[in-house]
XYZ file of N, CA and C in Angstrom:
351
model
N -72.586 -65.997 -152.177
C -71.572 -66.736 -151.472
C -70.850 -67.630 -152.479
N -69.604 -67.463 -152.666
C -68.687 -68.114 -153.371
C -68.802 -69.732 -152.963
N -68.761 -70.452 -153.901
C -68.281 -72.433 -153.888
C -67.584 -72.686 -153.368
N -66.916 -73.330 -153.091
C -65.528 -73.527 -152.426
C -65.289 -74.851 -153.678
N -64.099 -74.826 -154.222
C -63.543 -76.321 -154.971
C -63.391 -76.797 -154.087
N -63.348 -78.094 -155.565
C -63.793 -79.507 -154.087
C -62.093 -79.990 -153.904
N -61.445 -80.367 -153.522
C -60.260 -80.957 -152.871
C -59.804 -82.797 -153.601
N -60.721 -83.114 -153.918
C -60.999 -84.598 -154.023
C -60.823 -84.433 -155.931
N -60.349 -84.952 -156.474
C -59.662 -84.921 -157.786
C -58.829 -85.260 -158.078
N -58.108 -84.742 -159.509
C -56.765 -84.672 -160.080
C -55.762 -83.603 -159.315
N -54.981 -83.924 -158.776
C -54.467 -83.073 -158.549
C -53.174 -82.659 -159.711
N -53.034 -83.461 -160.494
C -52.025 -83.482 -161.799
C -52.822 -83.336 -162.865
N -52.610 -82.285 -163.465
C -53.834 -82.519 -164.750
C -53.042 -83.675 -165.291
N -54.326 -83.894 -166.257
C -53.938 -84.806 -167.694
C -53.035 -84.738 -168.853
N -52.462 -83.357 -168.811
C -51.217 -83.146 -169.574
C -49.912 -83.898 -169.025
N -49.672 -83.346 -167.752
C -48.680 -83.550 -166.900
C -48.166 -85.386 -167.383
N -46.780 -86.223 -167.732
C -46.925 -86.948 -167.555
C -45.908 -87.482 -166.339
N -46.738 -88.774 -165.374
C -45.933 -89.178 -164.528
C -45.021 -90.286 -164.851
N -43.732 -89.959 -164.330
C -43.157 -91.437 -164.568
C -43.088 -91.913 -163.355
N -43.316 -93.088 -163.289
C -44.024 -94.384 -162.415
C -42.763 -95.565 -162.919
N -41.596 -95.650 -162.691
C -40.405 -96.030 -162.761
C -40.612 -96.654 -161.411
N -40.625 -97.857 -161.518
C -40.405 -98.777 -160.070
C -39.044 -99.046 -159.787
N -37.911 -99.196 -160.650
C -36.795 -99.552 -160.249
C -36.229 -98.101 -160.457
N -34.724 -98.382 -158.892
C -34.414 -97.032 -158.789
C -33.228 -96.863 -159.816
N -32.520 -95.667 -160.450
C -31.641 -95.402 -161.694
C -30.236 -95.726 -161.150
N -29.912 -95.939 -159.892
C -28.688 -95.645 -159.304
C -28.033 -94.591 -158.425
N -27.294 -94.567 -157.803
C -26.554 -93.244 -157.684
C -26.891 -91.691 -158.579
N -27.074 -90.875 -157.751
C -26.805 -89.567 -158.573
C -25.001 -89.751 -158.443
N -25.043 -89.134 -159.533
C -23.555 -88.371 -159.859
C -23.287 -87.538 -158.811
N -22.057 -87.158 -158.200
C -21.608 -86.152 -157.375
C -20.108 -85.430 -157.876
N -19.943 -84.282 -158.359
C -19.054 -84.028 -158.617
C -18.265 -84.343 -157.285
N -16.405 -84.774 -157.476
C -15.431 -85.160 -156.767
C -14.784 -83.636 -156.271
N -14.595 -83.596 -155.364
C -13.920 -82.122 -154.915
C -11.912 -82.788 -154.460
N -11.604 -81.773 -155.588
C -10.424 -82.286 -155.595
C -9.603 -81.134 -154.417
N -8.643 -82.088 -153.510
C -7.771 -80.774 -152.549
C -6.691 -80.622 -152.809
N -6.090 -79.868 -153.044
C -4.240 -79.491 -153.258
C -3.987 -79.616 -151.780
N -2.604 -80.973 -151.549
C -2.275 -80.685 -150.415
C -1.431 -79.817 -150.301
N -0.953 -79.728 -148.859
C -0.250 -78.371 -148.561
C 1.017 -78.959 -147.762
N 2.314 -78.724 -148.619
C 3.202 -79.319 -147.912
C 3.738 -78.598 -146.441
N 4.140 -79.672 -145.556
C 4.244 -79.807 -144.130
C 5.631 -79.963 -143.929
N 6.342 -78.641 -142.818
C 7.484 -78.501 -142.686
C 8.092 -79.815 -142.347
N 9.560 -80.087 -142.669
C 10.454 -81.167 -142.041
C 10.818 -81.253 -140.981
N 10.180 -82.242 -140.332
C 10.625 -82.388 -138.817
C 12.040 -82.993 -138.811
N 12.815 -82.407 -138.136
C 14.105 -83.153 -137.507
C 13.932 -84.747 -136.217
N 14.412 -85.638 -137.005
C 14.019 -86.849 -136.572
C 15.952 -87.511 -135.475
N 15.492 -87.429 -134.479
C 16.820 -87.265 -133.957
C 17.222 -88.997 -133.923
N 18.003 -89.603 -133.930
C 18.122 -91.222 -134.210
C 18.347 -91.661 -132.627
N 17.839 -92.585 -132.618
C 16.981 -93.883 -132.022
C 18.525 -94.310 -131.152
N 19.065 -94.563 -129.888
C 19.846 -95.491 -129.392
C 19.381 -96.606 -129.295
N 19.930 -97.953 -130.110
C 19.842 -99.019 -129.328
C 19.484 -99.666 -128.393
N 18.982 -100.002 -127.290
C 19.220 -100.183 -125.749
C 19.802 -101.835 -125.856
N 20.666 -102.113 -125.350
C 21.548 -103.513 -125.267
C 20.704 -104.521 -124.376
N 20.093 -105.598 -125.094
C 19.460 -106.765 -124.752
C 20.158 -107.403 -123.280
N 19.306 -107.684 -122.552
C 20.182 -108.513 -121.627
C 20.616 -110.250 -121.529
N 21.663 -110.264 -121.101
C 22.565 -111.757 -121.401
C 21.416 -112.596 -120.591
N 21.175 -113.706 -121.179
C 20.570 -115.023 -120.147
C 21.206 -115.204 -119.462
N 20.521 -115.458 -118.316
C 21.471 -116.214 -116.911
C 21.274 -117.538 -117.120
N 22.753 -118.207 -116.605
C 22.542 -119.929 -116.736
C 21.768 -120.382 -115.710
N 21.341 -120.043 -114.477
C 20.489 -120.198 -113.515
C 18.644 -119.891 -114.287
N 18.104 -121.486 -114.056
C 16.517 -121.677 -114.924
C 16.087 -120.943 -113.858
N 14.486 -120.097 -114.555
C 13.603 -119.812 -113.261
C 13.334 -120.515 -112.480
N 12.517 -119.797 -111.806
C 12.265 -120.158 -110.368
C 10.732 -120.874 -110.500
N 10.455 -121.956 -110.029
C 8.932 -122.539 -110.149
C 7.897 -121.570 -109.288
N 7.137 -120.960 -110.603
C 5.916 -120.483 -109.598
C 4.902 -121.404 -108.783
N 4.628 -121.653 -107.842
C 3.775 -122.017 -106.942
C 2.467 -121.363 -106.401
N 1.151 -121.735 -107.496
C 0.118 -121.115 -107.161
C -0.545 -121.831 -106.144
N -1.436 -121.380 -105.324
C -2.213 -121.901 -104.054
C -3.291 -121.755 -104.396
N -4.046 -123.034 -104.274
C -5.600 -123.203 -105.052
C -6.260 -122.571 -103.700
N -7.552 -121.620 -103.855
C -8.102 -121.130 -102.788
C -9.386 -122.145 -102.191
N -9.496 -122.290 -100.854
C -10.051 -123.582 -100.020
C -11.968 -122.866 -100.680
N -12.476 -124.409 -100.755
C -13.665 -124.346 -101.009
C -14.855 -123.960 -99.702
N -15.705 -123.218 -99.833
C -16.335 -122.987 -98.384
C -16.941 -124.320 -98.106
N -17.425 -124.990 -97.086
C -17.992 -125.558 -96.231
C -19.036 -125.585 -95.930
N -19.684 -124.680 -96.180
C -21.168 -124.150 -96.314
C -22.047 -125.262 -96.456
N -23.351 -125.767 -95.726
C -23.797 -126.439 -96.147
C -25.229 -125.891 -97.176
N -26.108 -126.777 -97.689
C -26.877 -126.012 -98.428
C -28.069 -126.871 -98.639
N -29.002 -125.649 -98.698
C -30.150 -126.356 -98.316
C -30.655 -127.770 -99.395
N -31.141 -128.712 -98.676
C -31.627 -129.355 -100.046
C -33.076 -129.577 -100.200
N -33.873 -129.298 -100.783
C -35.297 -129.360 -101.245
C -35.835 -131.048 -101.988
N -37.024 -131.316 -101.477
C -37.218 -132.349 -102.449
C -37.573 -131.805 -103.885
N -37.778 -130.614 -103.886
C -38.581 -130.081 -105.290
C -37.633 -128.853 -105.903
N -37.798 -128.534 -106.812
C -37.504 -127.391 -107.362
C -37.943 -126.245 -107.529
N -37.618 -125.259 -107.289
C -38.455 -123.983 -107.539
C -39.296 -123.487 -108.729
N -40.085 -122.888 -108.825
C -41.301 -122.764 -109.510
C -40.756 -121.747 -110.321
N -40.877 -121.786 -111.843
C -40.442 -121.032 -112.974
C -41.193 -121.136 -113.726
N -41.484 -120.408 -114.800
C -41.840 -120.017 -115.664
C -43.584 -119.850 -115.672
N -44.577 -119.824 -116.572
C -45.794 -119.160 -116.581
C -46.831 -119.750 -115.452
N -47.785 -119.316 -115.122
C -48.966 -119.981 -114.343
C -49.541 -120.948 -115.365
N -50.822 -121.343 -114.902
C -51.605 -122.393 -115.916
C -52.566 -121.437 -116.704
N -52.777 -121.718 -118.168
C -53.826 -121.132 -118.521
C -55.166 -121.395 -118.032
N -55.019 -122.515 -117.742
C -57.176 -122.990 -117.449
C -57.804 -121.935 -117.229
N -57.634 -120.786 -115.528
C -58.539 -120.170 -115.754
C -58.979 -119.275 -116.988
N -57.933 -118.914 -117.769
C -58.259 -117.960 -118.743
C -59.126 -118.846 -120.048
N -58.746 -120.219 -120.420
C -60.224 -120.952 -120.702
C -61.596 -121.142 -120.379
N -61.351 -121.049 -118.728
C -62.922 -121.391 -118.166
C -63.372 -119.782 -118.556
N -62.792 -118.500 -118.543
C -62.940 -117.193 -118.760
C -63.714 -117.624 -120.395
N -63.490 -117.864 -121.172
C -63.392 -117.977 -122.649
C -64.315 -118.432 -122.956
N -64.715 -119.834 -121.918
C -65.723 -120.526 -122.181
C -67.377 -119.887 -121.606
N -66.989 -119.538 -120.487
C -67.584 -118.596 -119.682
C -68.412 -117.369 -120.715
N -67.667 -117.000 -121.195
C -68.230 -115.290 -121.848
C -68.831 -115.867 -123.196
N -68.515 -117.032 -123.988
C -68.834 -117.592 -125.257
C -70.026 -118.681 -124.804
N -70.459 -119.296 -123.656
C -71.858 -119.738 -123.054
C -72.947 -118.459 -122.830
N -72.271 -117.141 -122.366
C -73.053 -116.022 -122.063
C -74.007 -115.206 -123.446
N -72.754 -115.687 -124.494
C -72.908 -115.145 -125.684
C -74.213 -115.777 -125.962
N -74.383 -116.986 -126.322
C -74.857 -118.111 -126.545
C -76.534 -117.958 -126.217
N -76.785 -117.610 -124.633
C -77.869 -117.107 -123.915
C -78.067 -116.279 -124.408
N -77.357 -114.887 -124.192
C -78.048 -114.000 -124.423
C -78.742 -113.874 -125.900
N -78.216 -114.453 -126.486
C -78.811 -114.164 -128.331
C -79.976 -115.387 -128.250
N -79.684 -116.015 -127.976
C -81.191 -116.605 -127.730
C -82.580 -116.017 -127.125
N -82.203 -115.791 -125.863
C -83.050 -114.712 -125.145
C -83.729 -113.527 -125.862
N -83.261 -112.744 -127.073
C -83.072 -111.875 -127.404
C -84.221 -112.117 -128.924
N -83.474 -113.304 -129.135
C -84.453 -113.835 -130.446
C -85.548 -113.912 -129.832
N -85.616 -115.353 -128.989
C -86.952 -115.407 -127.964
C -88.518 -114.419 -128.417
N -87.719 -112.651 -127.293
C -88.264 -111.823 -127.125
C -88.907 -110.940 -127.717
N -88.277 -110.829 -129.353
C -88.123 -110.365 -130.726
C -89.828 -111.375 -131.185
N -89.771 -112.419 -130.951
C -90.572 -113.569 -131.907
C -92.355 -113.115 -130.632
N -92.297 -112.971 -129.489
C -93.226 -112.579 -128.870
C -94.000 -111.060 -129.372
């Protein structure tokens, strides 16, 4: 039955050398691809009329008159307190903490205890 090689080695022999260059060289070079444009028939550009500005009238505008819209009436509730935002209390997750780190505490005692009998 044939060996099997082992996997775990050089995988580069000792001839081979690596360069281990931490900083990078820059840009590769890219040759520029140059295009010949291709000339584009002449459009016929037909000319532009004027359009004639209109004269001011000696009569000033007219005052716009905006209408502020009526506020509702609504009444609304009022609370002595404010509504409840943001996290619960941690405590229980302390008394949890304290709880499992008293358990700890016992049991390795207990354990020694039982060991020493």
């Amino acid at each position: 039955m044939p060996t099997p090689t082992p996997i775990i080695g050089f995988i580069v022999s000792n001839d081979v050398v690596v360069n281990d260059d931490p900083l990078p060289l820059g840009p590769v070079a890219t040759p520029i691809a140059t295009t010949v444009p291709t000339p584009t028939p002449a459009v016929a550009v037909a000319p532009i009329a004027a359009t004639p500005e209109p004269t001011p009238s000696a009569e000033p505008a007219p005052d716009v008159v905006l209408i502020d819209d009526e506020v509702p009436l609504g009444g609304v509730p009022v609370d002595g307190t404010l509504p409840k935002t943001g996290e619960s209390s941690p405590a229980p997750y302390y008394f949890a903490g304290l709880a499992l780190a008293g358990l700890g505490l016992i049991l390795r005692r207990t354990t020694r205890n039982s060991k020493r009998k």
